PDB file of N, CA and C in Angstrom:
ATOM      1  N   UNK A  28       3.123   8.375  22.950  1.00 75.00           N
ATOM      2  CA  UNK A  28       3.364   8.221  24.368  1.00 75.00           C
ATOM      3  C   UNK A  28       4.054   9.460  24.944  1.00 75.00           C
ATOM      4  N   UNK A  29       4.772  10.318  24.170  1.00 86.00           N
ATOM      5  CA  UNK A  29       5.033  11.387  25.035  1.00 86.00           C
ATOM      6  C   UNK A  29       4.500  12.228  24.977  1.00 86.00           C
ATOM      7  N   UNK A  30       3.367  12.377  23.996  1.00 89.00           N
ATOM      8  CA  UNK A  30       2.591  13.431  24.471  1.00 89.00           C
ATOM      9  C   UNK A  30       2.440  13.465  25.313  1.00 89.00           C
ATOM     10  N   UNK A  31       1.584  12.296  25.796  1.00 90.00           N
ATOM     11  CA  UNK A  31       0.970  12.121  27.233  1.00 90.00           C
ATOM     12  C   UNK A  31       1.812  12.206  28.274  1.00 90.00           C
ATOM     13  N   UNK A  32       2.820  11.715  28.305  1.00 90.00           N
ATOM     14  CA  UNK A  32       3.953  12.061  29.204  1.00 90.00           C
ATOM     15  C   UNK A  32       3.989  13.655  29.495  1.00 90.00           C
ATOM     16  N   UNK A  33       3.738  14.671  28.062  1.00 89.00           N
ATOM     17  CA  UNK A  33       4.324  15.715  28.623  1.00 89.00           C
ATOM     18  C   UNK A  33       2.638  16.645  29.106  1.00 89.00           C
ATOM     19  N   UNK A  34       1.871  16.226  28.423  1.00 89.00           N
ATOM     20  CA  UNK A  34       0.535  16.648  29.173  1.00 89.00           C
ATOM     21  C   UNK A  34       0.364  16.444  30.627  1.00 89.00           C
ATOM     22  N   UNK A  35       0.771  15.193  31.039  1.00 88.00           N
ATOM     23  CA  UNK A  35       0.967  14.554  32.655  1.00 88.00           C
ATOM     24  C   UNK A  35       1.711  15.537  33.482  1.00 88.00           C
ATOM     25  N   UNK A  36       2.522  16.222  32.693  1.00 91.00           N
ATOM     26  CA  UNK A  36       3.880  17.037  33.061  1.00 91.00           C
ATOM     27  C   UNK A  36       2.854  18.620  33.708  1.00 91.00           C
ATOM     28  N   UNK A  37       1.913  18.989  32.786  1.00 91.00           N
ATOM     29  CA  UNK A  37       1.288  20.221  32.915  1.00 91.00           C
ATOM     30  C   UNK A  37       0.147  20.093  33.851  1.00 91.00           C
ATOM     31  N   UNK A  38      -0.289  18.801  33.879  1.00 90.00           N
ATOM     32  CA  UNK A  38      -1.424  18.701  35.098  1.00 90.00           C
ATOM     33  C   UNK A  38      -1.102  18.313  36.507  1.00 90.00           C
ATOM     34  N   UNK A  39       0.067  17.870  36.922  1.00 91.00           N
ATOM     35  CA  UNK A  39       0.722  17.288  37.841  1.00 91.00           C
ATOM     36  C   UNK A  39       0.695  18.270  38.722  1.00 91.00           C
ATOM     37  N   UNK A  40       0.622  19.462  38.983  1.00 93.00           N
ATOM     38  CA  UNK A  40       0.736  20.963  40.180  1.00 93.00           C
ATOM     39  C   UNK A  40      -0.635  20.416  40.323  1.00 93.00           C
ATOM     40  N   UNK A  41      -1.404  19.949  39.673  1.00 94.00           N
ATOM     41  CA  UNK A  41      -3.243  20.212  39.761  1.00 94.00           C
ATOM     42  C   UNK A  41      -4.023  18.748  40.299  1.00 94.00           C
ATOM     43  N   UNK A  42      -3.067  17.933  40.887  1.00 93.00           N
ATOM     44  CA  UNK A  42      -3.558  16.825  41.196  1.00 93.00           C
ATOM     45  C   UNK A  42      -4.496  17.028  42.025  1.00 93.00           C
ATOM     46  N   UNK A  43      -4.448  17.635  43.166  1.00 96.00           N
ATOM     47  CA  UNK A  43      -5.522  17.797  44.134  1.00 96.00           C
ATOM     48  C   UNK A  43      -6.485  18.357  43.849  1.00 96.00           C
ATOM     49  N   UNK A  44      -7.078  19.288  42.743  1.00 97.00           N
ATOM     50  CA  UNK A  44      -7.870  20.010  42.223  1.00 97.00           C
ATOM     51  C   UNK A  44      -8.497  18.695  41.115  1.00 97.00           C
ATOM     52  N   UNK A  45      -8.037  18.079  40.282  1.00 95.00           N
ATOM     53  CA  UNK A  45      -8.276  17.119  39.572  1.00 95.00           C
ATOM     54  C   UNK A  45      -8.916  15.960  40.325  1.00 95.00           C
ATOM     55  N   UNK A  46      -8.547  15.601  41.294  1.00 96.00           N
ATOM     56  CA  UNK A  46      -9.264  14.795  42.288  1.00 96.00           C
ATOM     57  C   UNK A  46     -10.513  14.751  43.412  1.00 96.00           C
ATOM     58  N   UNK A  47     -10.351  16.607  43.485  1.00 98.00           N
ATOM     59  CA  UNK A  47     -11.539  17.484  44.053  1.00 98.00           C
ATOM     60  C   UNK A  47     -12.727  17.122  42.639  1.00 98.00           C
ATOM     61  N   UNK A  48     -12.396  17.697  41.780  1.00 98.00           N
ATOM     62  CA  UNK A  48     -13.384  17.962  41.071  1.00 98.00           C
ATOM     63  C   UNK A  48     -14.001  16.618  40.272  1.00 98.00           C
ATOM     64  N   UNK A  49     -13.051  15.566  40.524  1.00 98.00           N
ATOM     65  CA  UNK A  49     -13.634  14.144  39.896  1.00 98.00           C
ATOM     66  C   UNK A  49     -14.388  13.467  41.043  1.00 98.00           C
ATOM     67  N   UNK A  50     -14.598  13.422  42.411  1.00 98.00           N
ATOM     68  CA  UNK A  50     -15.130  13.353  43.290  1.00 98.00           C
ATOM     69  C   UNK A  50     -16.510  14.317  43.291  1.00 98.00           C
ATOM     70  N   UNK A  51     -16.143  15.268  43.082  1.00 98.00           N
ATOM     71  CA  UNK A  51     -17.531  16.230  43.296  1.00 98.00           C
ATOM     72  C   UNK A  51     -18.594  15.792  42.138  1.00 98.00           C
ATOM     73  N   UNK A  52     -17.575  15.766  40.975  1.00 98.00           N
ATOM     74  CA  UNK A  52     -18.440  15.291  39.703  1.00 98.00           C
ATOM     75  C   UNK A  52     -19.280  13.483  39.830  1.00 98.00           C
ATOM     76  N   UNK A  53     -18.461  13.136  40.372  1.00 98.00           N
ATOM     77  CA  UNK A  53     -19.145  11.933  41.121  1.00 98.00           C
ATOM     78  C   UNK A  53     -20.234  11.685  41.799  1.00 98.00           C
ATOM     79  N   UNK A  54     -20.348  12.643  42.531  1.00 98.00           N
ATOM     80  CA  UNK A  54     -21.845  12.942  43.800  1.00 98.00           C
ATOM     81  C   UNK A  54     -22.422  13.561  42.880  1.00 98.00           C
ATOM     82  N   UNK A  55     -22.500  14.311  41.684  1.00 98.00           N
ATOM     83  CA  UNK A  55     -23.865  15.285  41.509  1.00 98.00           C
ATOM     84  C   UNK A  55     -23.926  14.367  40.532  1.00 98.00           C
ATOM     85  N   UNK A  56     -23.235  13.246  39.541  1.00 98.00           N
ATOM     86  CA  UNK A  56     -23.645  12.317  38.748  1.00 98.00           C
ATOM     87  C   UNK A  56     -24.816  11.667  39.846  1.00 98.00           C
ATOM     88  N   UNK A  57     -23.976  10.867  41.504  1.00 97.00           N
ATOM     89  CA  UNK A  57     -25.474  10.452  41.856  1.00 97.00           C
ATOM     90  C   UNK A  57     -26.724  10.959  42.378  1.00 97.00           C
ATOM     91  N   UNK A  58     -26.321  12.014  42.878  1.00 96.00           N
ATOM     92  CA  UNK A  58     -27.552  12.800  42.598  1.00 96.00           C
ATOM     93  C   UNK A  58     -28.477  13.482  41.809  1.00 96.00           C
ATOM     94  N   UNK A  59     -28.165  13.018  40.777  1.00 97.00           N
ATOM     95  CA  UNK A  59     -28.769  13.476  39.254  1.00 97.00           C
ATOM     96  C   UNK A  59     -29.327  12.123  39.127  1.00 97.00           C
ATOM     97  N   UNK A  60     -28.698  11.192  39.149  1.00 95.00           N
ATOM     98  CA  UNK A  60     -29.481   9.269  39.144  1.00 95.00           C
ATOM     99  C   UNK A  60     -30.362   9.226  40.052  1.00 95.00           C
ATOM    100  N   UNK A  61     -30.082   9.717  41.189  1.00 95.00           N
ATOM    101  CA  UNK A  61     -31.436   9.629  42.268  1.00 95.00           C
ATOM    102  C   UNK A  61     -32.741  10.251  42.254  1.00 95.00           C
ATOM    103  N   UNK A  62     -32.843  10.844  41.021  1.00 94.00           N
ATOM    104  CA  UNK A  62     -34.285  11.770  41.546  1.00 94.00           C
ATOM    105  C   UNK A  62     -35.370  10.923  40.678  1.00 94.00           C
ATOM    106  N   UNK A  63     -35.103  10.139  39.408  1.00 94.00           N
ATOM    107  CA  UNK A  63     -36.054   9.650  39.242  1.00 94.00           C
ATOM    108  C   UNK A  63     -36.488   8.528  40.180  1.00 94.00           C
ATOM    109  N   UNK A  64     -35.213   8.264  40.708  1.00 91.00           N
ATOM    110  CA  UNK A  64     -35.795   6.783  41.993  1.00 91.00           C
ATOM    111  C   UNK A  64     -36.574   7.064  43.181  1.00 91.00           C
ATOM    112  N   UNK A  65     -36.457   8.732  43.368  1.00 88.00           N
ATOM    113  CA  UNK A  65     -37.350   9.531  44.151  1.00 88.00           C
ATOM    114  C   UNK A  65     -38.767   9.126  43.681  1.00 88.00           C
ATOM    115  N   UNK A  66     -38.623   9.621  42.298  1.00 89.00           N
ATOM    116  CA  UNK A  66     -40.297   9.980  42.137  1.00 89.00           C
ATOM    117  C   UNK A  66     -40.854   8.485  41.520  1.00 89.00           C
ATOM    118  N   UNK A  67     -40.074   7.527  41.514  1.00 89.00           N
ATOM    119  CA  UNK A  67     -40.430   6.334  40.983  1.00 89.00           C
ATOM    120  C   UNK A  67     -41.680   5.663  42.596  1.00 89.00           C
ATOM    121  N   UNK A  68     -40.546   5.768  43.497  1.00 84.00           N
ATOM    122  CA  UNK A  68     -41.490   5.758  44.783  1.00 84.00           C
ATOM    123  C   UNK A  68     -42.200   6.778  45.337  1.00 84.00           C
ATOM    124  N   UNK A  69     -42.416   7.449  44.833  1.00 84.00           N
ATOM    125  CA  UNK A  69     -43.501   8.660  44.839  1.00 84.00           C
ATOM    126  C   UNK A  69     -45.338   8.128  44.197  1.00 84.00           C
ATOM    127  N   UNK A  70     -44.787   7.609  43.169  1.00 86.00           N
ATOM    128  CA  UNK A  70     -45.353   7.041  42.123  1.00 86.00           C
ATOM    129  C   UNK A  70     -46.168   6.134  42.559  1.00 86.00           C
ATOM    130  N   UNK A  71     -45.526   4.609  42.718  1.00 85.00           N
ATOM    131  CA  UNK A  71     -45.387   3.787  43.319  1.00 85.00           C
ATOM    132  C   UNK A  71     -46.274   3.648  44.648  1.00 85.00           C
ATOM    133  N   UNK A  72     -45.564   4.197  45.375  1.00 83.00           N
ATOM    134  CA  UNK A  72     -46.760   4.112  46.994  1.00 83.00           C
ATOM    135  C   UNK A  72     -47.580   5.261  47.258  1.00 83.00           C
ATOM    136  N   UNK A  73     -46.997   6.279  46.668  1.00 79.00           N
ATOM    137  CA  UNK A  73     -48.007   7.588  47.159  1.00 79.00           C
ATOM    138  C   UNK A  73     -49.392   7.526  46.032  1.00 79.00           C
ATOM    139  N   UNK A  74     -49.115   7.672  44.850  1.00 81.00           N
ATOM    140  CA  UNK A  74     -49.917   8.124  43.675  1.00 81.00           C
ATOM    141  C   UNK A  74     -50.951   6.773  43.218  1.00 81.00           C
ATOM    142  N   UNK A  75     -50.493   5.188  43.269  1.00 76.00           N
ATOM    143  CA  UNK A  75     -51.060   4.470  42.668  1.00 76.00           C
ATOM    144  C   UNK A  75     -51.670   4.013  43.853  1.00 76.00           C
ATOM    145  N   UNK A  76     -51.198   3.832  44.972  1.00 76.00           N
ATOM    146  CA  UNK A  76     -51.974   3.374  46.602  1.00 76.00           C
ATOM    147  C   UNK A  76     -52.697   4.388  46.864  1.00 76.00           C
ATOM    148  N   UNK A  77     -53.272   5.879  46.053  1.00 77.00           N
ATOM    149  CA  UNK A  77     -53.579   6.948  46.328  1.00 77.00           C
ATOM    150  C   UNK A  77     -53.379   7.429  48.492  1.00 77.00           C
ATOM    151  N   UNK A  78     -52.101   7.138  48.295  1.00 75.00           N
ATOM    152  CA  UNK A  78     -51.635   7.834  49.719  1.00 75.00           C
ATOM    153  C   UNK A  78     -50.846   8.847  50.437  1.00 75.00           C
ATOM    154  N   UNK A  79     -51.485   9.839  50.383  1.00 81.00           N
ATOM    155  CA  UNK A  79     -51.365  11.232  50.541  1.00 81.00           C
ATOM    156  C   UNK A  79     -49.982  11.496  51.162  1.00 81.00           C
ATOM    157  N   UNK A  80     -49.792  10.848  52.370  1.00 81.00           N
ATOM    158  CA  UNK A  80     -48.491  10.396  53.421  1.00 81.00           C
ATOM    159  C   UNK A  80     -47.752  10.422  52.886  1.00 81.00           C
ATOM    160  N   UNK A  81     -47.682   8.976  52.144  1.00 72.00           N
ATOM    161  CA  UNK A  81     -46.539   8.845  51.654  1.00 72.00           C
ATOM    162  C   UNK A  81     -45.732  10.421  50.725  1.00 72.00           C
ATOM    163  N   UNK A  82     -46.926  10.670  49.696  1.00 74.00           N
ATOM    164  CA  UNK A  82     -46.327  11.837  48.971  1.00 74.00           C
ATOM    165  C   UNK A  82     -46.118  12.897  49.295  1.00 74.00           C
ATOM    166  N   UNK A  83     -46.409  13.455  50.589  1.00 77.00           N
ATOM    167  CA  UNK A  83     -46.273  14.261  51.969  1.00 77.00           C
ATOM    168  C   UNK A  83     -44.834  14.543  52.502  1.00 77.00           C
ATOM    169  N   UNK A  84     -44.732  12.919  52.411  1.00 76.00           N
ATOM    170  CA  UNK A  84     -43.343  13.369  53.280  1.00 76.00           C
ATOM    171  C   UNK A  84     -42.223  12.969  52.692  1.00 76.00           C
ATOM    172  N   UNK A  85     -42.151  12.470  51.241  1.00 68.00           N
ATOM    173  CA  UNK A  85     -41.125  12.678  50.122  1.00 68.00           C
ATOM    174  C   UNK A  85     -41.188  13.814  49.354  1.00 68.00           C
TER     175      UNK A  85
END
């Protein structure tokens, strides 16, 4: 337990940077999850409904 106590001790100036970057890491996690759900409906209505539109304007 005091390790951690004294590790807490060395990151504590860096809270706002630690919170920047766990947030940011957050959004490009969901934007890294979103692209197959992109092309899943790509798939889906453009490619198997063979409809040009749809895959046009995704």
């Amino acid at each position: 337990m005091s390790d951690l106590r004294r590790i807490l001790r060395f990151i504590s100036p860096y809270k706002k940077e630690i919170a920047f970057a766990t947030v940011f890491l957050g959004m490009v996690v969901f934007a890294d999850l979103s692209i197959p759900r992109f092309i899943q409906v790509i798939i889906d209505n453009g490619v198997a409904k063979q409809d040009m539109d749809v895959i046009l304007q995704t």
